[in-house]
Tab-separated table of C-alpha atoms in Angstrom:
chain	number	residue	atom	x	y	z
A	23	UNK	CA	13.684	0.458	29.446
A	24	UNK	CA	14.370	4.237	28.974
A	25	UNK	CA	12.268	6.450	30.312
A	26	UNK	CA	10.426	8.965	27.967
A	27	UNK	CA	8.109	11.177	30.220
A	28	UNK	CA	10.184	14.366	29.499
A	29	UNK	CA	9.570	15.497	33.535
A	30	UNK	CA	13.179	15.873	35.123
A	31	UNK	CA	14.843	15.249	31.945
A	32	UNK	CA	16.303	18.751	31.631
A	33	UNK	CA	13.682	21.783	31.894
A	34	UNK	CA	14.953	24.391	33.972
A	35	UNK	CA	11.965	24.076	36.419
A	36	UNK	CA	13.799	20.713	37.380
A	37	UNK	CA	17.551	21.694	37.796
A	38	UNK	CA	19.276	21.455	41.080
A	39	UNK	CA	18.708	24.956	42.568
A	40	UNK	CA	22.018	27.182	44.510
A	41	UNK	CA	23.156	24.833	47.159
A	42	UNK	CA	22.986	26.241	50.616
A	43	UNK	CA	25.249	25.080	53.427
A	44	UNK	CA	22.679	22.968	55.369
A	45	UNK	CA	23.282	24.965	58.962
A	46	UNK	CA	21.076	27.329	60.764
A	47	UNK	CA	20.521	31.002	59.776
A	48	UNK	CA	23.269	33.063	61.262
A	49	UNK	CA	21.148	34.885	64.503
A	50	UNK	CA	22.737	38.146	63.720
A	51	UNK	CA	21.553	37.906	60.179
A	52	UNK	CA	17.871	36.710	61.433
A	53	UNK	CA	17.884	40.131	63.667
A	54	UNK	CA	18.781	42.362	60.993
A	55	UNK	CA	15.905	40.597	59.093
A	56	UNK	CA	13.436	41.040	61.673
A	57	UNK	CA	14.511	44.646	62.262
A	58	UNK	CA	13.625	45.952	58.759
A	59	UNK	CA	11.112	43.807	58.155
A	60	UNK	CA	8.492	46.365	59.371
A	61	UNK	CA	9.452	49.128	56.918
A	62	UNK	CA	7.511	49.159	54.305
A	63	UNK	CA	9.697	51.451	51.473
A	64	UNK	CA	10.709	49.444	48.777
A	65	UNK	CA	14.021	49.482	47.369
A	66	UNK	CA	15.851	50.977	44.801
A	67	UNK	CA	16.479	49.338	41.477
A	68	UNK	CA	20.029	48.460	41.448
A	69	UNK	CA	20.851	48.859	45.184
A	70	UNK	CA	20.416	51.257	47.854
A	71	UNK	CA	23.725	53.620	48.505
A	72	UNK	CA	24.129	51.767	52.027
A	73	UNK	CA	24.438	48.658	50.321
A	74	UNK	CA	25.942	49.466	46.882
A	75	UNK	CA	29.157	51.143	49.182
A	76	UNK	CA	28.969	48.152	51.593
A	77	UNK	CA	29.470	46.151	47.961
A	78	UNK	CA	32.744	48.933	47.252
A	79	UNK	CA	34.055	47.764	50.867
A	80	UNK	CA	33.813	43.814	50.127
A	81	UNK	CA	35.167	43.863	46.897
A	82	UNK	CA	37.699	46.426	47.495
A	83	UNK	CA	39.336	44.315	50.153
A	84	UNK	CA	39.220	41.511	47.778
A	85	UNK	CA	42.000	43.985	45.533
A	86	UNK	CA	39.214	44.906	43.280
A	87	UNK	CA	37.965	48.515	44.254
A	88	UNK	CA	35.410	50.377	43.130
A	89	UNK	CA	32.983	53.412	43.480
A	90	UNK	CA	29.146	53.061	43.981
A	91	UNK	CA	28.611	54.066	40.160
A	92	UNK	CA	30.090	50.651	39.302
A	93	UNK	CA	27.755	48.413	41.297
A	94	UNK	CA	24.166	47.236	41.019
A	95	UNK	CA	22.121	44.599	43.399
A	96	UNK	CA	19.496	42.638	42.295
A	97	UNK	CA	17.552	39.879	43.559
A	98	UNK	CA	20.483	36.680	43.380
A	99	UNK	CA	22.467	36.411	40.675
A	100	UNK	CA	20.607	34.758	38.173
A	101	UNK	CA	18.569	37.903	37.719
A	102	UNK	CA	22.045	40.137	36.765
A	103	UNK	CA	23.088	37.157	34.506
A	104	UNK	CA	20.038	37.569	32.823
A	105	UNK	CA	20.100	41.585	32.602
A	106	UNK	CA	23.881	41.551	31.794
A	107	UNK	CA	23.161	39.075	28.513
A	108	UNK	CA	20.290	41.083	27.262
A	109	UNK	CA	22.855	44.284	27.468
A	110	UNK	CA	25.827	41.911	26.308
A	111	UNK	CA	24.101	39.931	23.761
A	112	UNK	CA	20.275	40.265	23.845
A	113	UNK	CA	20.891	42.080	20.498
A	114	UNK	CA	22.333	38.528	17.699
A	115	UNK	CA	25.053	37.532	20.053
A	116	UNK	CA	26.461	34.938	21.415
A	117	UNK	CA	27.361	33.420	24.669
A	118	UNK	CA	30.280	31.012	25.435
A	119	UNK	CA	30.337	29.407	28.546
A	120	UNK	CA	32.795	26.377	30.213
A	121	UNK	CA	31.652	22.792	29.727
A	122	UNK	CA	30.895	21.545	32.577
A	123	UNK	CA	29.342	25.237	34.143
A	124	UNK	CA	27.000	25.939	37.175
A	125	UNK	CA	23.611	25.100	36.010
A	126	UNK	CA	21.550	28.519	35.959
A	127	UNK	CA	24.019	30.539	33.722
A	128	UNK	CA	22.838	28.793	29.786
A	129	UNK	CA	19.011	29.011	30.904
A	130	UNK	CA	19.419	33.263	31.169
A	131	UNK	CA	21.081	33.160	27.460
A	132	UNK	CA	18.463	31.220	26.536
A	133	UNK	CA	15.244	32.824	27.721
A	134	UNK	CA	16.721	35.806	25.166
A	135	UNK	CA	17.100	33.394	22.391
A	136	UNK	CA	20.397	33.430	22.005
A	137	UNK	CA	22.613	30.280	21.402
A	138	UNK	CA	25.119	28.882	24.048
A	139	UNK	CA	28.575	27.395	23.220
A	140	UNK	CA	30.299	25.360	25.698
A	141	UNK	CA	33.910	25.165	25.818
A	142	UNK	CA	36.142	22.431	26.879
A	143	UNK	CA	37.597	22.765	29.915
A	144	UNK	CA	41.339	21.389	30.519
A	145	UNK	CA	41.957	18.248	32.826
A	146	UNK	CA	42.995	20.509	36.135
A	147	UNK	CA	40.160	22.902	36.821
A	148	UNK	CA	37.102	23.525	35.315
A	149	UNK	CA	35.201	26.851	35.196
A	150	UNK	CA	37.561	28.313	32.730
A	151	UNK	CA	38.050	27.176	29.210
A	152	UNK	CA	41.070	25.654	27.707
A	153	UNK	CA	42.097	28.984	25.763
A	154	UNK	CA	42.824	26.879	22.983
A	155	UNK	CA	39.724	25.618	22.501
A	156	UNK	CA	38.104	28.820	23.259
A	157	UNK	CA	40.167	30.279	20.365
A	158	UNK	CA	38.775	27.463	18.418
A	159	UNK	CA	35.281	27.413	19.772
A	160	UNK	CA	35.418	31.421	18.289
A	161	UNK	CA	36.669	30.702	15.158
A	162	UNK	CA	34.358	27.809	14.547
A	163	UNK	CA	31.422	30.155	15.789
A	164	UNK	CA	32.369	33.110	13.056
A	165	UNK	CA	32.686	30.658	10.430
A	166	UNK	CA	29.234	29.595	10.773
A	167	UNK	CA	27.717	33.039	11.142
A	168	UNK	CA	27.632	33.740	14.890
A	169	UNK	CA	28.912	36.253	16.416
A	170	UNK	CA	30.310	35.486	19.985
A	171	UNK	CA	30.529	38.396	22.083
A	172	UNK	CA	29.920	37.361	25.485
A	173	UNK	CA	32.232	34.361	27.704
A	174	UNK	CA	30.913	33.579	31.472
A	175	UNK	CA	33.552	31.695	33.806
A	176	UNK	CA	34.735	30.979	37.289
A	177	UNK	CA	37.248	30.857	39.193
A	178	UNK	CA	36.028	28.900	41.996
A	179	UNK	CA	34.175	26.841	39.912
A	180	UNK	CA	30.276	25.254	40.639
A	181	UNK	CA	29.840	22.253	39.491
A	182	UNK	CA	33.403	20.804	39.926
A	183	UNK	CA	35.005	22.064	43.011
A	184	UNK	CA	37.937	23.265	41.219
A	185	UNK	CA	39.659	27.208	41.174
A	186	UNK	CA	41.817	27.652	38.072
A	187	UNK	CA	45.531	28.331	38.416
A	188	UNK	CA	46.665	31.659	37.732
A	189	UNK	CA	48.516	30.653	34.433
A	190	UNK	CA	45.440	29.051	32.799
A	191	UNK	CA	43.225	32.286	33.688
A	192	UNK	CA	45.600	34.733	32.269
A	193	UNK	CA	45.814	32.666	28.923
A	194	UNK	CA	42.282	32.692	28.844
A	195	UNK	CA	41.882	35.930	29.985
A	196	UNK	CA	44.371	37.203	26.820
A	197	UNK	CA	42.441	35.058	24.203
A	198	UNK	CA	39.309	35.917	25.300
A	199	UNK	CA	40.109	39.595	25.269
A	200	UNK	CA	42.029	39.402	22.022
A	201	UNK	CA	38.740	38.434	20.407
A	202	UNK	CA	36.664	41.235	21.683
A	203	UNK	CA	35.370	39.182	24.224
A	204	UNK	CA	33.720	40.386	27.012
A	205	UNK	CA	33.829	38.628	30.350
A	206	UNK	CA	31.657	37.984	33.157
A	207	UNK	CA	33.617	36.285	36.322
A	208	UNK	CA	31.125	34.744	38.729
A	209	UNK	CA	32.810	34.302	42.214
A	210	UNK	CA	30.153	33.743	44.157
A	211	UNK	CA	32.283	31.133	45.658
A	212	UNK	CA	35.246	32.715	46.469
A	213	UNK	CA	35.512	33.440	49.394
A	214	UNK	CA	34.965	29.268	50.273
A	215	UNK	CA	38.319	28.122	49.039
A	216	UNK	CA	39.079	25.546	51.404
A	217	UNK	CA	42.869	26.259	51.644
A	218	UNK	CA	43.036	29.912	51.553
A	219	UNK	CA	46.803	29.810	52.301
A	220	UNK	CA	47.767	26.987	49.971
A	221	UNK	CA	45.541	28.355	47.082
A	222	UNK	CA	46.221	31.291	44.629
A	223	UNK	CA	42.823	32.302	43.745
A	224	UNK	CA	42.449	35.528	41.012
A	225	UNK	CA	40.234	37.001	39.540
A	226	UNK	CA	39.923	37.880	35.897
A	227	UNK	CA	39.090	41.640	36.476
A	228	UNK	CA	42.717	41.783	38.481
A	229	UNK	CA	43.968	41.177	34.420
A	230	UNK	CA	41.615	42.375	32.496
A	231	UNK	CA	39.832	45.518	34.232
A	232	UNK	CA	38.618	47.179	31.362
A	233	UNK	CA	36.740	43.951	30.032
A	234	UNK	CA	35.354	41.962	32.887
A	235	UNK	CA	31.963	42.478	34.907
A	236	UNK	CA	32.065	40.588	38.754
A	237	UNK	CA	28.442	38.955	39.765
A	238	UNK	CA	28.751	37.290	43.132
A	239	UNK	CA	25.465	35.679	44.678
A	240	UNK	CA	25.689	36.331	48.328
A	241	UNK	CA	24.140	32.682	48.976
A	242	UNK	CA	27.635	31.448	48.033
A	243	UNK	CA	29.397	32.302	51.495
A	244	UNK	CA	27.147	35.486	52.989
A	245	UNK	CA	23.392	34.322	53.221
A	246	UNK	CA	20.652	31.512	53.067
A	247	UNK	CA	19.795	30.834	49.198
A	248	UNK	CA	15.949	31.560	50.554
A	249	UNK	CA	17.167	35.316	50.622
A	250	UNK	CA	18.334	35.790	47.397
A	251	UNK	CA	21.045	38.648	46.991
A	252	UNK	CA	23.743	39.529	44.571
A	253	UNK	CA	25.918	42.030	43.423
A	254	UNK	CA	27.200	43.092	40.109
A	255	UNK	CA	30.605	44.919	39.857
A	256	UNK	CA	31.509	46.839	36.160
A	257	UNK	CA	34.438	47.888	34.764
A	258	UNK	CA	35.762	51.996	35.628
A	259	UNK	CA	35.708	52.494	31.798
A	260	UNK	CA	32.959	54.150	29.438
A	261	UNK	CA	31.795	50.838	28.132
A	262	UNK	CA	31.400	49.727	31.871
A	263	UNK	CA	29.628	52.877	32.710
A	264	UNK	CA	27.155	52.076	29.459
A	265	UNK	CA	26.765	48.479	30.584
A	266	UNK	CA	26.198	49.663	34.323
A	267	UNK	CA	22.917	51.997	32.434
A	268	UNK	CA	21.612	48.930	30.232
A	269	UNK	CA	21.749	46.531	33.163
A	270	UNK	CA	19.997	49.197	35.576
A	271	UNK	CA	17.424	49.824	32.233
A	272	UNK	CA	16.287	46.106	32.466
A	273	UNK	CA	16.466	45.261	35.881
A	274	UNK	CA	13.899	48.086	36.238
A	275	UNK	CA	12.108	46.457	33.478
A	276	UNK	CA	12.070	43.029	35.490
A	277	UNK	CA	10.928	45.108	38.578
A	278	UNK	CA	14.209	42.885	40.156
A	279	UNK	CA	14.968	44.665	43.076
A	280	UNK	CA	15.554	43.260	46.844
A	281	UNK	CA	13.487	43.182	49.171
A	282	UNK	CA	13.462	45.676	51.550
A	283	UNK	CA	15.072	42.766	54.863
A	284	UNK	CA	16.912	41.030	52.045
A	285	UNK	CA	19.037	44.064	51.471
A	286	UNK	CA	19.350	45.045	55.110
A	287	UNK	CA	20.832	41.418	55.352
A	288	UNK	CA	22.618	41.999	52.302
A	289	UNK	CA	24.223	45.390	53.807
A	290	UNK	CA	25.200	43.540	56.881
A	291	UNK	CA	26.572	40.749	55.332
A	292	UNK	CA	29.016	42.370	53.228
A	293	UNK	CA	30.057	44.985	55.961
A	294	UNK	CA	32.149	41.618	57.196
A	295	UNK	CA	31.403	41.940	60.422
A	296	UNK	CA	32.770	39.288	63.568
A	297	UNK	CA	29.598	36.940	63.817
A	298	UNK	CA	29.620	36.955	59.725
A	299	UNK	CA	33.113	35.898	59.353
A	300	UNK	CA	33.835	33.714	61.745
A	301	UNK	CA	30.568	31.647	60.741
A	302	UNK	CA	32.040	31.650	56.749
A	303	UNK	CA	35.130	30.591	58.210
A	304	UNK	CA	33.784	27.416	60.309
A	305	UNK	CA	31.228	26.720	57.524
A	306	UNK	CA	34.268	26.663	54.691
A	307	UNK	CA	36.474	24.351	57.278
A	308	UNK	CA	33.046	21.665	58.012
A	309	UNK	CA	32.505	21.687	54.450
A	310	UNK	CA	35.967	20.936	53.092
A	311	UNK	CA	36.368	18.359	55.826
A	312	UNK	CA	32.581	16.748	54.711
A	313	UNK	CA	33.574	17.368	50.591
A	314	UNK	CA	37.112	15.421	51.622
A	315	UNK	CA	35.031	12.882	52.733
A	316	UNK	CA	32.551	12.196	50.237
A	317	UNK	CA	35.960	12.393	47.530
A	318	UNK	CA	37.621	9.792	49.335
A	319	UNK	CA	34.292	7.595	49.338
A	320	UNK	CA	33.977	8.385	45.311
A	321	UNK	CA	37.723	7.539	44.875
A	322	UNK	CA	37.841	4.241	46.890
A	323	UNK	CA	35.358	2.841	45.251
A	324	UNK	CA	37.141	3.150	41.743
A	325	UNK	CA	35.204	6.627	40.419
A	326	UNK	CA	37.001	9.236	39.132
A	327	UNK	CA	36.792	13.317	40.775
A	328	UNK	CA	38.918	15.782	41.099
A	329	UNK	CA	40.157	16.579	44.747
A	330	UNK	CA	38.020	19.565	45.698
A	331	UNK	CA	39.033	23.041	46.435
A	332	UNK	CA	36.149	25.469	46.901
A	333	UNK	CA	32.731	25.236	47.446
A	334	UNK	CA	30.149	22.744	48.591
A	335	UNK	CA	30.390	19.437	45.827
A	336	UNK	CA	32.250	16.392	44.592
A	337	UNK	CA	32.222	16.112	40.524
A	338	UNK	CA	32.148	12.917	40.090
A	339	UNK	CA	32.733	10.683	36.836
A	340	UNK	CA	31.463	7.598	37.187
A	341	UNK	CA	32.671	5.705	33.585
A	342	UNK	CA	34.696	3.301	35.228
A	343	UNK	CA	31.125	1.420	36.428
A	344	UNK	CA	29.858	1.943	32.769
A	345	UNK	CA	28.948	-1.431	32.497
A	346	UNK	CA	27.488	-1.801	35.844
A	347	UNK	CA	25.179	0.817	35.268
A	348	UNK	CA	24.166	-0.407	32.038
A	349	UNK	CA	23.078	-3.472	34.131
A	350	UNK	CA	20.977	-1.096	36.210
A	351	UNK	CA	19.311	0.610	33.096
A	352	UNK	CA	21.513	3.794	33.840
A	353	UNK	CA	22.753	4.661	30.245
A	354	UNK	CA	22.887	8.377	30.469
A	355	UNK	CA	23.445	11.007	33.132
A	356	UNK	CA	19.505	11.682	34.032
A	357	UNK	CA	19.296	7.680	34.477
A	358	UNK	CA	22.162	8.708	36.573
A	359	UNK	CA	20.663	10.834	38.707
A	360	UNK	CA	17.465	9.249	39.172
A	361	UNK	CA	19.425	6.484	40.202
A	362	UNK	CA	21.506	7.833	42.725
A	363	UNK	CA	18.712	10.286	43.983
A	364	UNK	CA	16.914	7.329	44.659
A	365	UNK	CA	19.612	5.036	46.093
A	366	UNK	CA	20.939	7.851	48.425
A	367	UNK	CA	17.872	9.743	49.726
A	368	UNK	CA	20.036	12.999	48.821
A	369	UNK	CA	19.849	14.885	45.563
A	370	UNK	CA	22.580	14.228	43.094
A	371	UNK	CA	22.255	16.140	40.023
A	372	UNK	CA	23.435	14.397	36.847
A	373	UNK	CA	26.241	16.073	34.894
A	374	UNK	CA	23.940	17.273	32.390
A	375	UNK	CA	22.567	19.976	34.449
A	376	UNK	CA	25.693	21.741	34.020
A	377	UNK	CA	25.822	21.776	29.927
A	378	UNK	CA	27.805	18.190	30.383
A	379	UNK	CA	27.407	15.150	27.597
A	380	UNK	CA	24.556	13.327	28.623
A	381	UNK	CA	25.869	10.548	27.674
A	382	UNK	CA	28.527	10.767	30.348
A	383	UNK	CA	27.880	9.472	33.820
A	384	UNK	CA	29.039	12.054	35.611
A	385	UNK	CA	27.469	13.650	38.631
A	386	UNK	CA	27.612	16.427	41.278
A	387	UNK	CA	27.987	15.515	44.800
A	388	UNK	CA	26.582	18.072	47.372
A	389	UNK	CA	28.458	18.428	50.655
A	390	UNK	CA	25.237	20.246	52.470
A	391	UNK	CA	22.813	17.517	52.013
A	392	UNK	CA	25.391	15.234	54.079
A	393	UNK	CA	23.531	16.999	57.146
A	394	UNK	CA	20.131	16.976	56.178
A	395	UNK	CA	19.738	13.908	58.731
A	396	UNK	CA	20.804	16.478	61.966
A	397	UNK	CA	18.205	18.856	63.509
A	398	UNK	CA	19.304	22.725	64.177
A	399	UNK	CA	21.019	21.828	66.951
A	400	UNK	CA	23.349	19.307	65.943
A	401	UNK	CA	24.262	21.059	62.384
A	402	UNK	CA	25.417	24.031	64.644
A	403	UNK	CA	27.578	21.572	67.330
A	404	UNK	CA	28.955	20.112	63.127
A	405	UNK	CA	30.497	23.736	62.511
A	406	UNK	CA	32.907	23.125	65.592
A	407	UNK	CA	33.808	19.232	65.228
A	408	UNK	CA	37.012	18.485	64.031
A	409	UNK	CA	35.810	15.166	62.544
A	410	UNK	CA	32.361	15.839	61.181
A	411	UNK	CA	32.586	12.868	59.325
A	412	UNK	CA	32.284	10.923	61.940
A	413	UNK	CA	29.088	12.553	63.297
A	414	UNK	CA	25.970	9.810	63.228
A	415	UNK	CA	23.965	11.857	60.474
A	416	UNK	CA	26.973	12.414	58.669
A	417	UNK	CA	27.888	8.695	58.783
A	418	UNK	CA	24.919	7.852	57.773
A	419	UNK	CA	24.927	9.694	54.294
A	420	UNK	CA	28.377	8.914	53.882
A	421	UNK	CA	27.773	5.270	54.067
A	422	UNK	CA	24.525	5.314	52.325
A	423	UNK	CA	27.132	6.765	49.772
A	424	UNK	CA	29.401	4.083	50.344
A	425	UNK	CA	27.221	1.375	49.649
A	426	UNK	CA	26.244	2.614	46.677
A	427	UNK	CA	29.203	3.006	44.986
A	428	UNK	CA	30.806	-0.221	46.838
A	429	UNK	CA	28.355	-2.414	44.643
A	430	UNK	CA	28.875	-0.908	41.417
A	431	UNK	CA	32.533	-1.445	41.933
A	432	UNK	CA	31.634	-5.144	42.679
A	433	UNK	CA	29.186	-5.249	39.873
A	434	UNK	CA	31.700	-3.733	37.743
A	435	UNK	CA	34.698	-6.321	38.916
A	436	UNK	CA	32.402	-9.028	37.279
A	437	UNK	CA	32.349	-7.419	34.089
A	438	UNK	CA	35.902	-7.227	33.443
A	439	UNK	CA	37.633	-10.016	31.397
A	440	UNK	CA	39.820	-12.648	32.998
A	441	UNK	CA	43.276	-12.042	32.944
């Protein structure tokens, strides 16, 4: 029987929160913490100049540079999503987003009361709309009235693991801009690509300057999620030097500033120093090696996923066990999750946290949770092991996994018709 308590079934209270990596707090970082944590001046709204040029020096090695004027911090990214729709379209707009999309970018939209349209994503890569069907989507959207002003995407896409080939983003890229879109490129993850050499990874303000505002949340590949930091970069153009004003106007509003050991971590962080790098480095190569892992588990068993590329997750589509599920009373991707959750004993979202058909049984697969069985100690020793899969608490989740999925297979075998 269905559930109908409405508890877990989709309020944002209950979505699946940033994912951290599951390791220990970088020392260095925990120093720099400690160090300003007896100052008691608060920050500035938007960033302090230490940190907004620290922010110039990141990005500007990243072939996107900048001056301090075009940058604002706030307190993790969800907070400059939500000032950069009120400035974008707090006023009637729209928003357009990817279907599937990470799971705190709709909720900001609607908190303003505007409407979100979701945008098929093409069979490769999520994160960035087919531009067909974003052409479509617009079109569609003006015929009924709305006016869509605003698309978010990502390159290195949360939920599904995926970055977007080069091609596909400059198509999208042109339609979007063609339609007086403006764009908003999340890349908080980046700089976890888990084949840096093998993978061409762009972003959309390399194509587009004039029309495309950079968030990154430092909790993608700099810091915990418990210290939450982001950064905001805007276009070198007058309509980027307006936004830059609205976007300071409400964050001051909010009272969304860092706090004071945040933003010395924050500062650090994106200086790129030695013990910073090298620990995003061995954390990107444990976590590729874990989310290879967990996609060969999903794809033995029968389930459908997209090899991953970035990031900390497996997307997984489980329709091939449709009628297994159905056995289990999973008909819908909450079920789903419940389901899993419970089988598991690690989260698993449902697909419909990330603006996907409920009706689909699809789900995300977190890579960090694999090591929630390890104390400090042996989640630091996983950083340098060359097969962490094979590490006890890793085994463990990975054949709690296993199981799992190995009897829906079976279940599903029954259920298909003699040839």
């Amino acid at each position: 029987m269905r559930r109908t308590d409405p508890e877990g079934h989709g309020p944002v209270r209950y979505g699946p929160p940033l994912s951290g990596d599951g390791l220990p707090v970088l020392p260095e970082l925990t120093a720099v913490v400690a160090a300003a944590a007896g100052r008691a001046d608060a920050q500035p709204v938007g960033g302090a100049p230490a940190l907004l040029e620290a922010a110039c020096g990141y990005w500007t090695r990243r072939a996107l540079p900048c001056v301090p004027d075009q940058v604002a911090a706030g307190p993790g990214a969800p907070a400059l999503l939500l000032a950069l729709t009120a400035a974008l379209a707090g006023d009637g707009a729209d928003v357009l987003v990817p279907r599937p999309c990470a799971a705190w970018w709709a909720p900001y939209a609607r908190v303003l009361g505007r409407p979100v349209f979701h945008v098929p994503t093409p069979a490769e890569s999520g994160g960035v709309p087919d531009p067909y069907a974003l052409l479509e989507t617009v079109r569609r959207v003006r015929a009924e009235g709305g006016d869509p002003r605003l698309l978010v995407l990502s390159v290195a896409d949360d939920p599904t693991a995926t970055v977007a080939p080069p091609e596909l983003l400059h198509e999208t890229v042109e339609a979007a801009t063609a339609e007086g879109l403006h764009l908003v490129s999340d890349e908080t993850w980046r700089d976890t690509v888990h084949a840096p050499h093998a993978t061409v990874l762009l972003s959309p303000a390399e194509m587009r300057p004039d029309r495309v505002t950079v968030v990154t949340d430092l909790a993608g590949a700099l810091l915990p999620p418990g210290w939450p930091a982001a950064v905001a970069r805007f276009p070198a153009s007058d309509t980027g030097r307006r936004l830059h004003a609205r976007v300071l106007d409400i964050l001051t509003g909010l009272g969304a500033r860092l706090a004071t050991p945040v933003a010395a971590a924050a500062c650090y962080a994106l200086d790129e120093p030695p013990p910073v790098t090298e620990r995003r480095e061995a954390a990107v190569r444990l976590h590729a090696r874990l989310a290879d892992a967990a996609h060969a588990e999903v794809t033995a068993a029968g389930a459908l996923a997209r090899p991953p590329q970035a990031g900390r997750h497996v997307y997984a589509d489980l329709s091939p066990f449709r009628e297994a599920l159905a056995a289990q009373d999973v008909n819908d991707a909450q079920e789903l999750e419940d389901f899993l959750t419970a089988r598991t004993g690690m989260p698993v979202p449902g697909g419909h946290r990330f603006g996907d058909d409920l009706a689909a049984p699809r789900v995300r697969i977190g890579t960090g949770p694999l090591l929630g069985g390890a104390d400090e100690e042996e989640r630091t020793d996983a950083l340098t092991s060359p097969t962490p899969w094979e590490l006890p608490f890793v085994q463990s989740s990975l054949i709690s996994l296993r199981s799992v999925l190995d009897d829906l297979r079976d279940e599903a075998q029954r259920w298909e018709p003699p040839r």
